[in-house]
XYZ file of N, CA and C in Angstrom:
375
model
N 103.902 78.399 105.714
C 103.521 77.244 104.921
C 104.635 76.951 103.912
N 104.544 75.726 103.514
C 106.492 75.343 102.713
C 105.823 75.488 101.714
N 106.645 75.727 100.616
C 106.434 75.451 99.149
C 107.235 74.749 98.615
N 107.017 74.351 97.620
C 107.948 73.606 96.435
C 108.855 74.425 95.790
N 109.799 74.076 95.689
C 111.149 74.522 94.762
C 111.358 74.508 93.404
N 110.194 73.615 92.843
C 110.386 73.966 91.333
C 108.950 74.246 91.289
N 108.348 74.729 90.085
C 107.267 75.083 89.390
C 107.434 76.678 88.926
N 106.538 76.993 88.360
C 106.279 78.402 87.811
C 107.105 79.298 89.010
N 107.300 80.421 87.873
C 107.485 81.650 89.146
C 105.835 82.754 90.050
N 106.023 82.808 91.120
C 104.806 83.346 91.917
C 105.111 85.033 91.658
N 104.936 85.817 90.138
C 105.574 86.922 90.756
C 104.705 88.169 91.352
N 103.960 87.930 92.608
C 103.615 87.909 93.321
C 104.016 87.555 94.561
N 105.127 87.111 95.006
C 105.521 86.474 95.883
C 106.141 87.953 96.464
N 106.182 87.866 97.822
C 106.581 88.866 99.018
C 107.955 89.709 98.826
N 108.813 88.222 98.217
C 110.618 88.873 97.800
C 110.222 89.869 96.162
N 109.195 89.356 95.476
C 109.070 90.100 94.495
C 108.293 91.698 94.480
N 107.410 91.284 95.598
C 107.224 92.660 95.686
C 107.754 93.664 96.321
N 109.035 93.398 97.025
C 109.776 94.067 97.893
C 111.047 94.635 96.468
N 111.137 93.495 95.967
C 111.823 93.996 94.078
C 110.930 95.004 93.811
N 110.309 95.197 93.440
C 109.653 96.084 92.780
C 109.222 97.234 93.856
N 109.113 97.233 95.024
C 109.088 98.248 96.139
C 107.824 98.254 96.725
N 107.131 97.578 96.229
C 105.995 97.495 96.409
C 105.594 97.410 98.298
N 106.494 96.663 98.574
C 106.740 96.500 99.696
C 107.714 96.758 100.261
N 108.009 97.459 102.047
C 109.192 98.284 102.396
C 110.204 97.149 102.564
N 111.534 97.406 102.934
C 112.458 96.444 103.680
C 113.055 97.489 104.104
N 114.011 96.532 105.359
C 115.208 97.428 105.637
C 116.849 96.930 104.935
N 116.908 97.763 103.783
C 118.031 97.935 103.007
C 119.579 97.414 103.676
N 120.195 96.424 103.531
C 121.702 96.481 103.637
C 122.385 96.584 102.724
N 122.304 96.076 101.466
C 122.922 96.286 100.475
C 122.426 95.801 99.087
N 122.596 96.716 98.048
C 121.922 96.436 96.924
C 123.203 96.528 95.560
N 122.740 95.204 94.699
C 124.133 95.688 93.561
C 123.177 95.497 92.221
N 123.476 95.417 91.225
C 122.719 95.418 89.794
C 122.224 93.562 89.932
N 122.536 92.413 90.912
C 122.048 91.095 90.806
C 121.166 90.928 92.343
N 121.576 91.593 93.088
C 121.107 91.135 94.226
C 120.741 92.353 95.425
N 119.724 91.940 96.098
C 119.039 93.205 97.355
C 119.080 91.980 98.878
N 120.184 92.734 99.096
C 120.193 92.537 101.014
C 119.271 93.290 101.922
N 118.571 92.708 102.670
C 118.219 93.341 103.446
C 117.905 92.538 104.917
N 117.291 93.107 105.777
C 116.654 92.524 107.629
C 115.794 91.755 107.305
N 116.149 90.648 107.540
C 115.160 89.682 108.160
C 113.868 89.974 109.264
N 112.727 90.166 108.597
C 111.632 90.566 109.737
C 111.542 90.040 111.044
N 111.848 88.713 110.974
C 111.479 87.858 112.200
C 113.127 87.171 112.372
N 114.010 87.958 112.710
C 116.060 87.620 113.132
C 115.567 86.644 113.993
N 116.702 85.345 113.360
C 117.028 84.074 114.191
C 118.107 84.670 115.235
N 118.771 85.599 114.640
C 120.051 85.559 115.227
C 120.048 87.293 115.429
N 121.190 87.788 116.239
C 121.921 89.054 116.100
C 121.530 89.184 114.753
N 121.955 89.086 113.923
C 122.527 89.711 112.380
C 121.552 88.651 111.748
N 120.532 88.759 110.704
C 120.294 88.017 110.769
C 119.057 88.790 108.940
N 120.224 88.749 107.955
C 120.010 89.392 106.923
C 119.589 88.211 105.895
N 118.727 88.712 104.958
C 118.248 87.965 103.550
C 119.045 88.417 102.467
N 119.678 87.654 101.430
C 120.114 88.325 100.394
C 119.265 87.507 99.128
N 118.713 87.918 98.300
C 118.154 87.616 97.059
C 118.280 88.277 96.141
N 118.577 87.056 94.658
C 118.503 87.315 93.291
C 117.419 88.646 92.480
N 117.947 89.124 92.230
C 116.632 90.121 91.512
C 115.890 89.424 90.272
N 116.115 88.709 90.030
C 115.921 87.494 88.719
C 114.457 86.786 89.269
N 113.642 86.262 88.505
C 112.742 85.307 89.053
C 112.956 83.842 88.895
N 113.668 83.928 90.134
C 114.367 82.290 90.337
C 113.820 82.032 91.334
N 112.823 80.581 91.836
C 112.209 80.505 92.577
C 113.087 79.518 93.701
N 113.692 78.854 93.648
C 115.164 77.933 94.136
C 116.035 77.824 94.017
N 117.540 77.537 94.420
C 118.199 77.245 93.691
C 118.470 76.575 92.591
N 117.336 75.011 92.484
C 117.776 74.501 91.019
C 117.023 75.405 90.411
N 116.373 76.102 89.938
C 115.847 77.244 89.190
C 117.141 77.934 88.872
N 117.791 78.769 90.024
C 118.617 79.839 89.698
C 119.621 79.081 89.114
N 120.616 77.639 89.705
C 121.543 77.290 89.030
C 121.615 76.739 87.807
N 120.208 76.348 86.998
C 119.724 76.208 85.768
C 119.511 76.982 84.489
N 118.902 78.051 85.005
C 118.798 79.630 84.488
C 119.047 80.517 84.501
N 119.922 80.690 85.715
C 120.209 81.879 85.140
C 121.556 82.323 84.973
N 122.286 83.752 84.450
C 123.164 83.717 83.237
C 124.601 83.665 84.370
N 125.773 83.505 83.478
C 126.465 83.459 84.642
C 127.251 84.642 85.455
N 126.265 86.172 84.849
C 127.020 87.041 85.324
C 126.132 86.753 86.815
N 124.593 86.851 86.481
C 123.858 86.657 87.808
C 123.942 86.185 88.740
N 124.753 84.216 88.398
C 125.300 83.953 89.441
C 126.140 84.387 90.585
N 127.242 84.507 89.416
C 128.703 85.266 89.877
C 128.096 86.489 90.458
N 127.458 87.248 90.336
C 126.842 88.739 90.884
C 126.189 88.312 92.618
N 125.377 87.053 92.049
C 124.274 87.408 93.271
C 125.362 86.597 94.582
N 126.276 85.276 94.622
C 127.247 84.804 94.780
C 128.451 85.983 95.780
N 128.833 86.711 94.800
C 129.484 87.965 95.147
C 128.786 88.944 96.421
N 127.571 89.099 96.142
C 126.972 89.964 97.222
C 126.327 88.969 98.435
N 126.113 88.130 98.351
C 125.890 87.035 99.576
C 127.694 87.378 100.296
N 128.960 87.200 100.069
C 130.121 87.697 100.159
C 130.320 89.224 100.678
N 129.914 89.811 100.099
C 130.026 91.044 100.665
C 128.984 91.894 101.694
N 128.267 91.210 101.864
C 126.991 91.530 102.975
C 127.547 90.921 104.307
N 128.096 89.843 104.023
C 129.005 89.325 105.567
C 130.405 89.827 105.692
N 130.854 90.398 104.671
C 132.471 91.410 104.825
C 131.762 92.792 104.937
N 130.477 93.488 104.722
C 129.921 94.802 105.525
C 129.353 94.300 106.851
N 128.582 93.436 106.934
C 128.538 93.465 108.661
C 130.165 92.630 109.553
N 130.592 93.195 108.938
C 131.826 92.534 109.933
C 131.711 90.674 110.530
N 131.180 90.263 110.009
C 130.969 89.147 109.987
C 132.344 87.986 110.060
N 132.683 88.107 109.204
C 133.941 87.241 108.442
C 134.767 86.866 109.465
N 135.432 87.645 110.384
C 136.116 87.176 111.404
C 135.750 86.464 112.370
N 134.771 86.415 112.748
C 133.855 85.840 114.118
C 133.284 84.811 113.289
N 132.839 84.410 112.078
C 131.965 83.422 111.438
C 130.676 83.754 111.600
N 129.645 83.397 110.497
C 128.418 83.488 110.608
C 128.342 82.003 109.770
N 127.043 81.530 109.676
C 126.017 80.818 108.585
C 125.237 81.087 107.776
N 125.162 80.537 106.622
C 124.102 80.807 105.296
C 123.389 79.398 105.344
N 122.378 80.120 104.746
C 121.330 78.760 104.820
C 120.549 79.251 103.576
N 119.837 77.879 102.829
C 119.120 78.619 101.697
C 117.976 77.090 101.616
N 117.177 77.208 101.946
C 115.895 76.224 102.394
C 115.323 75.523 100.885
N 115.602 75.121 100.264
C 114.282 74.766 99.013
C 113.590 73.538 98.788
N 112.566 74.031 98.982
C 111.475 72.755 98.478
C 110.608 72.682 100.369
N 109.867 71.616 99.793
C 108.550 71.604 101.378
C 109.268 70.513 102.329
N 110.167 69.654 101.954
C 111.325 69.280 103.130
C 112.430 69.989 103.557
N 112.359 70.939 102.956
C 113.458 71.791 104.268
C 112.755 73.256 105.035
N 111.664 73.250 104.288
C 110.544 74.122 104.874
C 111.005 75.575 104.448
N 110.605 75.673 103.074
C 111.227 76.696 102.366
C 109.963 77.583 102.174
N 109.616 78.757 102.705
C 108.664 79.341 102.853
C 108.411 80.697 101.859
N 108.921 81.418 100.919
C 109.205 82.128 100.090
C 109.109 81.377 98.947
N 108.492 81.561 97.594
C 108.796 80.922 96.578
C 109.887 82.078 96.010
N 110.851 82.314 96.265
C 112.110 83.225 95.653
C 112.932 82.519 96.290
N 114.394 82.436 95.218
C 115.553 81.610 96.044
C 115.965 82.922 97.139
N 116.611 82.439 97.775
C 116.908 83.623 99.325
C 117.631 82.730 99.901
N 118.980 83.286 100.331
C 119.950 83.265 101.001
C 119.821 83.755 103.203
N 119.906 83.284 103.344
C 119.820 83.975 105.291
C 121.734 83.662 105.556
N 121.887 84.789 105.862
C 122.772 85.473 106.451
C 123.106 85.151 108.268
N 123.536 84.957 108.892
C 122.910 84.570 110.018
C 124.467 85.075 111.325
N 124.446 85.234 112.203
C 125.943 86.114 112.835
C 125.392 86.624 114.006
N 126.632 86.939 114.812
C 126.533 87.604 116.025
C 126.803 87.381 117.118
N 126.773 85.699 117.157
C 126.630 85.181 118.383
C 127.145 83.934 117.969
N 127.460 83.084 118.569
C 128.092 81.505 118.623
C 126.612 80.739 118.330
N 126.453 79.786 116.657
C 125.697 79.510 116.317
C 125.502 78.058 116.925
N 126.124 77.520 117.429
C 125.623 76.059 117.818
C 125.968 75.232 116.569
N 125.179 73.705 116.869
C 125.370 73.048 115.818
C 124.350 73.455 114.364
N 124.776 72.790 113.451
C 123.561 73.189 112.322
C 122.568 72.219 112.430
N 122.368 71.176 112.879
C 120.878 70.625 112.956
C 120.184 70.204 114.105
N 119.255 70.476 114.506
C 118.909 69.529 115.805
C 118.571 68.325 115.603
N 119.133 67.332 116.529
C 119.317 66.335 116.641
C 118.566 65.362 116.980
């Protein structure tokens, strides 16, 4: 079901309880702004989430509020999650969905990681 991109934070929301551990993931990489991990349901080969540890529910949320080490931090590890899966040479895609027209299903901003294979075009047509 989509949600909206701005309003309150849900912290309750699935990415938040996986912050707090509440819930398992499978770990790729974690820094003091941001937690990589597997995508439950992979579009692709490779096919990783990276999110803010911050309660930023979109990007205009996160690029509004929050500070600019967080940016620069969470920014940085979206970067280095595709230079640890070997990514970088072959190309992958990022995608980051917000609001109920692009069918943004998480109220946490979240990054998808996406690799492995020859992605096609980016929209269907």
């Amino acid at each position: 079901m989509p949600v909206e991109a701005l309003g309150p934070y849900d912290k309750d929301n699935i990415f938040a309880r996986i912050l707090r551990g509440e819930i398992p993931c499978r770990k790729v990489h974690e820094t003091e702004y941001a937690l990589a991990f597997h995508d439950i349901n992979p579009q692709a080969p490779v096919h990783v989430l990276v999110i803010p540890k911050g309660p930023y529910r979109s990007w205009a949320d996160f690029s509004h509020l929050a500070s600019e080490a967080e940016i620069a931090g969470f920014v940085r590890a979206v970067g280095e999650v595709a230079r640890m899966l070997e990514l970088e040479a072959p190309g992958y895609r990022l995608l980051a969905n917000a609001g109920l027209a692009a069918h943004q299903e998480v109220p946490h901003l979240h990054v998808h990681v996406f690799g492995g294979k020859p992605l096609g075009p980016m929209l269907v047509r």
